[in-house]
């Protein structure tokens, strides 16, 4: 079993390391105990692709473009600098992942608040290597309502222009945190499939951040992706969860024919309590063993890595400018 696990690569579609690096520049990404995700732990867990979210706390500080630039700079200097992760940006690079083992990083934006409604800033993010836009973080911003906004509004006119720009440019969209009305409006408006980078299933755990059965079916139908997350209170009602509890979410997505659409988005470094057995990315090896004991190896490989890689190889923008 141990030898099999070493062969299983992992892609994790959400962590919040960058906001910590921005707040405490002295943190060492390689092995600092203040981080859940470190280079040392990614290597230990077989994580060959980690998506790093640019997260601005809209509850504690003004979200502006300068703070976005600060986290991109932290990624460039501390995460993808000399001796660090390789930076993944293009579909041609994603297509070659199986042939060139390495630890790679990608950039996403968790909430477009800091773009300040300016599509020129969106273009700068693209040119600086950001490849996913999460439209909201829980509450309303200039583009749309978040999932905790009680009015459950859809997109603003500026938000619709952003969606159209993303479709044209190749910037991918992420609906974790988006209000249900916005989800369904995006499903109608977007020309390309989108993902939920770190969300679980509402039927298994009733947190409002989790996906309804209808949303799961829509993501499966469009060939999108669902990044099941390790936030304890999204995993199990009551908030205390073990790694085995993730399996119920996997099986629920599979009940809608979604096996090829499952991936993982841990939310490490965005949480202060953890699922037992999934406290940091070094634990992915044990999680792989848990999955292999119950499910076919080919399915497990897809959930851990293959489904995410296939999506990126098809939908990332191309070096030649074609989306």
Tab-separated table of C-alpha atoms in Angstrom:
chain	number	residue	atom	x	y	z
A	1	UNK	CA	0.000	0.000	0.000
A	2	UNK	CA	2.790	2.414	0.840
A	3	UNK	CA	4.393	1.988	-2.584
A	4	UNK	CA	1.066	2.578	-4.320
A	5	UNK	CA	0.528	5.794	-2.353
A	6	UNK	CA	3.868	7.166	-3.457
A	7	UNK	CA	2.640	6.930	-7.040
A	8	UNK	CA	-0.516	8.931	-6.353
A	9	UNK	CA	-0.114	12.598	-7.141
A	10	UNK	CA	-2.308	15.252	-5.538
A	11	UNK	CA	-3.753	18.568	-6.731
A	12	UNK	CA	-5.184	20.892	-4.070
A	13	UNK	CA	-7.251	23.779	-5.399
A	14	UNK	CA	-7.363	26.141	-2.425
A	15	UNK	CA	-5.131	27.368	0.374
A	16	UNK	CA	-4.688	30.756	2.077
A	17	UNK	CA	-0.927	30.874	2.568
A	18	UNK	CA	-0.439	34.178	0.746
A	19	UNK	CA	-2.442	36.336	3.138
A	20	UNK	CA	-0.289	34.984	5.978
A	21	UNK	CA	2.904	35.708	4.058
A	22	UNK	CA	1.691	39.244	3.380
A	23	UNK	CA	0.831	39.829	7.044
A	24	UNK	CA	4.091	38.265	8.350
A	25	UNK	CA	6.850	38.623	5.728
A	26	UNK	CA	9.364	36.792	7.925
A	27	UNK	CA	7.495	33.465	7.522
A	28	UNK	CA	9.538	30.840	5.684
A	29	UNK	CA	7.319	28.961	3.208
A	30	UNK	CA	9.684	26.003	3.141
A	31	UNK	CA	8.954	24.760	6.678
A	32	UNK	CA	7.517	27.421	9.007
A	33	UNK	CA	5.321	25.998	11.793
A	34	UNK	CA	2.915	28.945	11.471
A	35	UNK	CA	1.715	27.563	8.130
A	36	UNK	CA	-0.405	24.508	7.352
A	37	UNK	CA	0.968	24.420	3.790
A	38	UNK	CA	4.751	24.379	3.468
A	39	UNK	CA	7.020	23.109	0.741
A	40	UNK	CA	8.169	20.365	3.077
A	41	UNK	CA	4.594	19.174	3.670
A	42	UNK	CA	3.626	19.386	-0.003
A	43	UNK	CA	6.532	17.088	-0.818
A	44	UNK	CA	5.611	14.716	2.026
A	45	UNK	CA	1.985	14.481	0.855
A	46	UNK	CA	2.719	14.023	-2.841
A	47	UNK	CA	1.089	17.347	-3.720
A	48	UNK	CA	2.313	18.231	-7.201
A	49	UNK	CA	-0.129	21.105	-7.760
A	50	UNK	CA	-1.238	23.650	-5.160
A	51	UNK	CA	-3.499	26.602	-5.939
A	52	UNK	CA	-2.731	29.663	-3.804
A	53	UNK	CA	-5.617	32.066	-3.218
A	54	UNK	CA	-5.117	35.811	-3.065
A	55	UNK	CA	-7.466	36.622	-0.180
A	56	UNK	CA	-8.190	40.118	1.135
A	57	UNK	CA	-10.095	40.264	4.410
A	58	UNK	CA	-12.988	42.541	3.489
A	59	UNK	CA	-14.166	42.439	7.114
A	60	UNK	CA	-10.921	43.809	8.583
A	61	UNK	CA	-9.377	46.056	5.948
A	62	UNK	CA	-9.962	47.882	2.679
A	63	UNK	CA	-9.731	45.533	-0.284
A	64	UNK	CA	-7.743	47.326	-2.963
A	65	UNK	CA	-5.560	46.404	-5.907
A	66	UNK	CA	-2.348	47.224	-4.079
A	67	UNK	CA	-2.999	44.398	-1.635
A	68	UNK	CA	-3.578	41.989	-4.540
A	69	UNK	CA	-0.207	43.010	-5.968
A	70	UNK	CA	1.391	42.430	-2.572
A	71	UNK	CA	0.228	38.816	-2.456
A	72	UNK	CA	1.288	38.170	-6.048
A	73	UNK	CA	4.710	39.481	-5.074
A	74	UNK	CA	4.760	37.206	-2.009
A	75	UNK	CA	4.014	34.234	-4.279
A	76	UNK	CA	6.742	35.218	-6.727
A	77	UNK	CA	9.408	35.801	-4.096
A	78	UNK	CA	8.605	33.324	-1.323
A	79	UNK	CA	6.705	30.456	-2.987
A	80	UNK	CA	7.841	30.313	-6.608
A	81	UNK	CA	11.262	31.842	-6.092
A	82	UNK	CA	14.614	30.004	-6.372
A	83	UNK	CA	14.275	26.479	-4.999
A	84	UNK	CA	10.486	26.814	-4.750
A	85	UNK	CA	7.457	25.763	-6.789
A	86	UNK	CA	7.181	25.917	-10.559
A	87	UNK	CA	4.498	28.349	-11.710
A	88	UNK	CA	1.677	26.851	-13.785
A	89	UNK	CA	-0.130	29.289	-16.097
A	90	UNK	CA	-0.857	27.739	-19.515
A	91	UNK	CA	-2.764	24.758	-20.898
A	92	UNK	CA	0.367	23.535	-22.682
A	93	UNK	CA	2.094	23.289	-19.304
A	94	UNK	CA	-0.916	21.495	-17.801
A	95	UNK	CA	-0.904	18.976	-20.652
A	96	UNK	CA	2.668	18.025	-19.773
A	97	UNK	CA	2.114	17.532	-16.029
A	98	UNK	CA	2.086	13.732	-16.220
A	99	UNK	CA	5.477	13.683	-17.926
A	100	UNK	CA	7.392	16.093	-15.700
A	101	UNK	CA	7.051	15.409	-11.960
A	102	UNK	CA	7.517	18.569	-9.874
A	103	UNK	CA	5.671	20.670	-7.317
A	104	UNK	CA	3.760	23.441	-9.081
A	105	UNK	CA	1.749	26.412	-7.929
A	106	UNK	CA	-1.109	28.412	-9.422
A	107	UNK	CA	-2.701	31.717	-8.426
A	108	UNK	CA	-6.385	32.403	-7.835
A	109	UNK	CA	-8.245	35.459	-6.572
A	110	UNK	CA	-10.737	34.807	-3.764
A	111	UNK	CA	-13.243	37.617	-4.242
A	112	UNK	CA	-12.836	40.340	-6.868
A	113	UNK	CA	-13.349	43.167	-4.358
A	114	UNK	CA	-9.754	44.371	-4.797
A	115	UNK	CA	-10.187	44.830	-8.552
A	116	UNK	CA	-12.347	47.841	-7.640
A	117	UNK	CA	-14.607	47.289	-10.648
A	118	UNK	CA	-11.737	47.979	-13.036
A	119	UNK	CA	-11.259	45.524	-15.905
A	120	UNK	CA	-7.788	46.936	-16.521
A	121	UNK	CA	-6.855	45.554	-13.086
A	122	UNK	CA	-8.369	42.221	-14.146
A	123	UNK	CA	-6.139	42.253	-17.226
A	124	UNK	CA	-3.093	43.030	-15.089
A	125	UNK	CA	-3.916	40.049	-12.873
A	126	UNK	CA	-4.045	37.836	-15.940
A	127	UNK	CA	-0.719	39.151	-17.209
A	128	UNK	CA	0.789	38.614	-13.746
A	129	UNK	CA	-0.236	34.954	-13.772
A	130	UNK	CA	-3.588	34.755	-11.948
A	131	UNK	CA	-5.768	32.084	-13.587
A	132	UNK	CA	-8.946	31.807	-11.457
A	133	UNK	CA	-11.308	34.487	-10.191
A	134	UNK	CA	-13.555	33.603	-7.259
A	135	UNK	CA	-16.225	36.270	-7.699
A	136	UNK	CA	-17.163	36.895	-4.065
A	137	UNK	CA	-16.136	36.073	-0.536
A	138	UNK	CA	-19.399	35.412	1.343
A	139	UNK	CA	-20.804	38.954	1.114
A	140	UNK	CA	-21.745	41.436	-1.610
A	141	UNK	CA	-19.174	43.289	-3.657
A	142	UNK	CA	-19.259	45.404	-6.824
A	143	UNK	CA	-19.731	42.297	-9.018
A	144	UNK	CA	-22.249	40.037	-7.248
A	145	UNK	CA	-23.709	38.841	-3.954
A	146	UNK	CA	-21.957	36.293	-1.795
A	147	UNK	CA	-23.598	33.249	-0.283
A	148	UNK	CA	-24.147	34.889	3.132
A	149	UNK	CA	-25.821	38.003	1.682
A	150	UNK	CA	-29.438	37.536	2.737
A	151	UNK	CA	-30.986	39.171	-0.343
A	152	UNK	CA	-29.425	36.433	-2.573
A	153	UNK	CA	-28.835	38.777	-5.504
A	154	UNK	CA	-27.195	37.897	-8.797
A	155	UNK	CA	-24.628	39.872	-10.774
A	156	UNK	CA	-24.431	43.633	-11.157
A	157	UNK	CA	-23.969	45.130	-14.611
A	158	UNK	CA	-20.253	45.520	-13.852
A	159	UNK	CA	-20.163	41.888	-12.747
A	160	UNK	CA	-21.687	40.743	-16.028
A	161	UNK	CA	-19.022	42.660	-17.924
A	162	UNK	CA	-16.409	40.873	-15.810
A	163	UNK	CA	-17.873	37.472	-16.728
A	164	UNK	CA	-17.796	38.376	-20.413
A	165	UNK	CA	-14.187	39.545	-20.091
A	166	UNK	CA	-13.223	36.288	-18.350
A	167	UNK	CA	-14.814	34.225	-21.110
A	168	UNK	CA	-12.914	36.187	-23.752
A	169	UNK	CA	-9.544	36.266	-21.993
A	170	UNK	CA	-9.377	32.703	-20.669
A	171	UNK	CA	-9.596	33.656	-16.990
A	172	UNK	CA	-11.428	30.791	-15.255
A	173	UNK	CA	-14.233	31.309	-12.749
A	174	UNK	CA	-14.831	29.861	-9.291
A	175	UNK	CA	-18.280	29.882	-7.641
A	176	UNK	CA	-17.338	28.918	-4.075
A	177	UNK	CA	-18.774	31.769	-1.935
A	178	UNK	CA	-21.185	32.929	-4.693
A	179	UNK	CA	-24.884	33.338	-3.833
A	180	UNK	CA	-27.224	30.765	-5.413
A	181	UNK	CA	-28.843	33.407	-7.639
A	182	UNK	CA	-25.389	34.324	-8.954
A	183	UNK	CA	-24.537	30.664	-9.516
A	184	UNK	CA	-27.556	30.160	-11.756
A	185	UNK	CA	-27.044	33.437	-13.595
A	186	UNK	CA	-23.433	32.466	-14.269
A	187	UNK	CA	-24.513	29.024	-15.472
A	188	UNK	CA	-26.686	30.780	-18.061
A	189	UNK	CA	-24.179	33.488	-19.023
A	190	UNK	CA	-20.800	31.767	-19.026
A	191	UNK	CA	-19.587	30.226	-22.250
A	192	UNK	CA	-17.125	28.008	-20.398
A	193	UNK	CA	-17.408	25.563	-17.471
A	194	UNK	CA	-16.502	26.805	-14.011
A	195	UNK	CA	-15.459	25.261	-10.717
A	196	UNK	CA	-16.318	25.355	-7.032
A	197	UNK	CA	-12.792	25.254	-5.625
A	198	UNK	CA	-13.616	24.551	-1.969
A	199	UNK	CA	-17.213	23.507	-1.313
A	200	UNK	CA	-18.935	20.344	-0.086
A	201	UNK	CA	-22.447	18.949	-0.511
A	202	UNK	CA	-25.401	20.538	1.291
A	203	UNK	CA	-27.324	17.256	1.438
A	204	UNK	CA	-24.583	15.763	3.651
A	205	UNK	CA	-23.782	18.903	5.667
A	206	UNK	CA	-26.201	21.815	5.654
A	207	UNK	CA	-23.764	24.733	5.768
A	208	UNK	CA	-24.817	27.543	3.353
A	209	UNK	CA	-21.384	27.421	1.676
A	210	UNK	CA	-22.064	23.899	0.452
A	211	UNK	CA	-23.582	23.027	-2.920
A	212	UNK	CA	-27.197	22.013	-3.458
A	213	UNK	CA	-27.999	18.900	-5.464
A	214	UNK	CA	-29.081	21.113	-8.349
A	215	UNK	CA	-25.760	22.959	-8.323
A	216	UNK	CA	-23.849	19.666	-8.269
A	217	UNK	CA	-25.859	18.388	-11.220
A	218	UNK	CA	-25.210	21.621	-13.120
A	219	UNK	CA	-21.450	21.429	-12.516
A	220	UNK	CA	-21.409	17.804	-13.670
A	221	UNK	CA	-23.459	18.622	-16.774
A	222	UNK	CA	-21.095	21.440	-17.844
A	223	UNK	CA	-17.977	19.336	-17.085
A	224	UNK	CA	-16.957	21.672	-14.267
A	225	UNK	CA	-15.160	20.622	-11.096
A	226	UNK	CA	-16.047	20.387	-7.396
A	227	UNK	CA	-13.179	20.805	-4.949
A	228	UNK	CA	-14.316	19.014	-1.807
A	229	UNK	CA	-12.959	20.873	1.177
A	230	UNK	CA	-11.557	20.019	4.600
A	231	UNK	CA	-13.270	22.802	6.566
A	232	UNK	CA	-14.713	20.798	9.506
A	233	UNK	CA	-18.015	22.673	9.671
A	234	UNK	CA	-18.512	22.129	5.930
A	235	UNK	CA	-17.819	18.406	6.331
A	236	UNK	CA	-20.132	17.488	9.171
A	237	UNK	CA	-22.954	19.246	10.986
A	238	UNK	CA	-21.634	20.238	14.389
A	239	UNK	CA	-18.131	20.948	13.105
A	240	UNK	CA	-16.144	17.993	14.462
A	241	UNK	CA	-15.095	15.760	11.594
A	242	UNK	CA	-12.733	12.935	10.677
A	243	UNK	CA	-11.181	12.138	7.324
A	244	UNK	CA	-13.727	9.327	6.861
A	245	UNK	CA	-16.519	11.917	6.851
A	246	UNK	CA	-15.262	13.268	3.517
A	247	UNK	CA	-16.305	9.971	1.941
A	248	UNK	CA	-19.995	10.772	2.322
A	249	UNK	CA	-19.510	13.893	0.202
A	250	UNK	CA	-17.576	11.936	-2.410
A	251	UNK	CA	-20.337	9.351	-2.640
A	252	UNK	CA	-23.041	12.004	-2.878
A	253	UNK	CA	-21.341	13.698	-5.832
A	254	UNK	CA	-20.822	10.274	-7.436
A	255	UNK	CA	-24.553	9.562	-7.079
A	256	UNK	CA	-25.085	12.243	-9.758
A	257	UNK	CA	-22.497	10.736	-12.082
A	258	UNK	CA	-19.844	13.146	-10.816
A	259	UNK	CA	-16.854	10.873	-10.205
A	260	UNK	CA	-14.852	12.572	-12.991
A	261	UNK	CA	-15.687	16.002	-11.566
A	262	UNK	CA	-14.362	15.566	-8.018
A	263	UNK	CA	-11.133	17.147	-6.825
A	264	UNK	CA	-10.025	18.617	-3.496
A	265	UNK	CA	-9.617	22.164	-2.200
A	266	UNK	CA	-8.467	21.874	1.397
A	267	UNK	CA	-8.701	25.532	2.560
A	268	UNK	CA	-5.545	24.939	4.614
A	269	UNK	CA	-4.306	28.153	6.255
A	270	UNK	CA	-7.828	29.539	6.004
A	271	UNK	CA	-9.049	27.560	9.019
A	272	UNK	CA	-8.148	27.373	12.715
A	273	UNK	CA	-9.508	23.894	13.403
A	274	UNK	CA	-8.994	20.854	11.222
A	275	UNK	CA	-10.549	17.582	10.142
A	276	UNK	CA	-8.954	14.816	12.190
A	277	UNK	CA	-6.433	13.121	9.934
A	278	UNK	CA	-6.302	16.038	7.478
A	279	UNK	CA	-4.445	18.719	9.419
A	280	UNK	CA	-1.991	19.674	6.659
A	281	UNK	CA	-0.995	18.527	3.143
A	282	UNK	CA	1.487	15.996	4.473
A	283	UNK	CA	-1.571	13.968	5.494
A	284	UNK	CA	-2.638	13.392	1.887
A	285	UNK	CA	-0.632	10.147	1.835
A	286	UNK	CA	-2.759	8.698	4.659
A	287	UNK	CA	-5.918	10.059	3.013
A	288	UNK	CA	-4.954	8.303	-0.231
A	289	UNK	CA	-4.607	5.044	1.710
A	290	UNK	CA	-8.083	5.578	3.185
A	291	UNK	CA	-9.540	6.097	-0.288
A	292	UNK	CA	-7.705	3.153	-1.847
A	293	UNK	CA	-9.069	0.839	0.822
A	294	UNK	CA	-12.614	1.593	-0.342
A	295	UNK	CA	-12.598	2.653	-3.987
A	296	UNK	CA	-10.978	1.594	-7.290
A	297	UNK	CA	-7.499	2.980	-7.797
A	298	UNK	CA	-8.338	4.696	-11.081
A	299	UNK	CA	-11.180	6.625	-9.450
A	300	UNK	CA	-8.948	7.640	-6.542
A	301	UNK	CA	-6.247	8.854	-8.924
A	302	UNK	CA	-8.861	10.989	-10.654
A	303	UNK	CA	-10.116	12.556	-7.443
A	304	UNK	CA	-6.652	13.282	-6.120
A	305	UNK	CA	-5.129	14.657	-9.316
A	306	UNK	CA	-6.357	13.477	-12.706
A	307	UNK	CA	-9.709	15.279	-12.795
A	308	UNK	CA	-8.089	18.604	-11.931
A	309	UNK	CA	-5.271	18.110	-14.425
A	310	UNK	CA	-7.698	17.250	-17.233
A	311	UNK	CA	-9.728	20.407	-16.574
A	312	UNK	CA	-6.626	22.609	-16.648
A	313	UNK	CA	-5.238	20.980	-19.791
A	314	UNK	CA	-8.524	21.722	-21.566
A	315	UNK	CA	-9.547	25.112	-20.177
A	316	UNK	CA	-6.481	27.111	-19.181
A	317	UNK	CA	-5.561	29.802	-21.705
A	318	UNK	CA	-3.036	28.904	-24.357
A	319	UNK	CA	0.382	30.370	-24.890
A	320	UNK	CA	-0.656	31.154	-28.449
A	321	UNK	CA	-3.485	33.370	-27.219
A	322	UNK	CA	-6.416	31.034	-27.864
A	323	UNK	CA	-8.816	30.276	-25.004
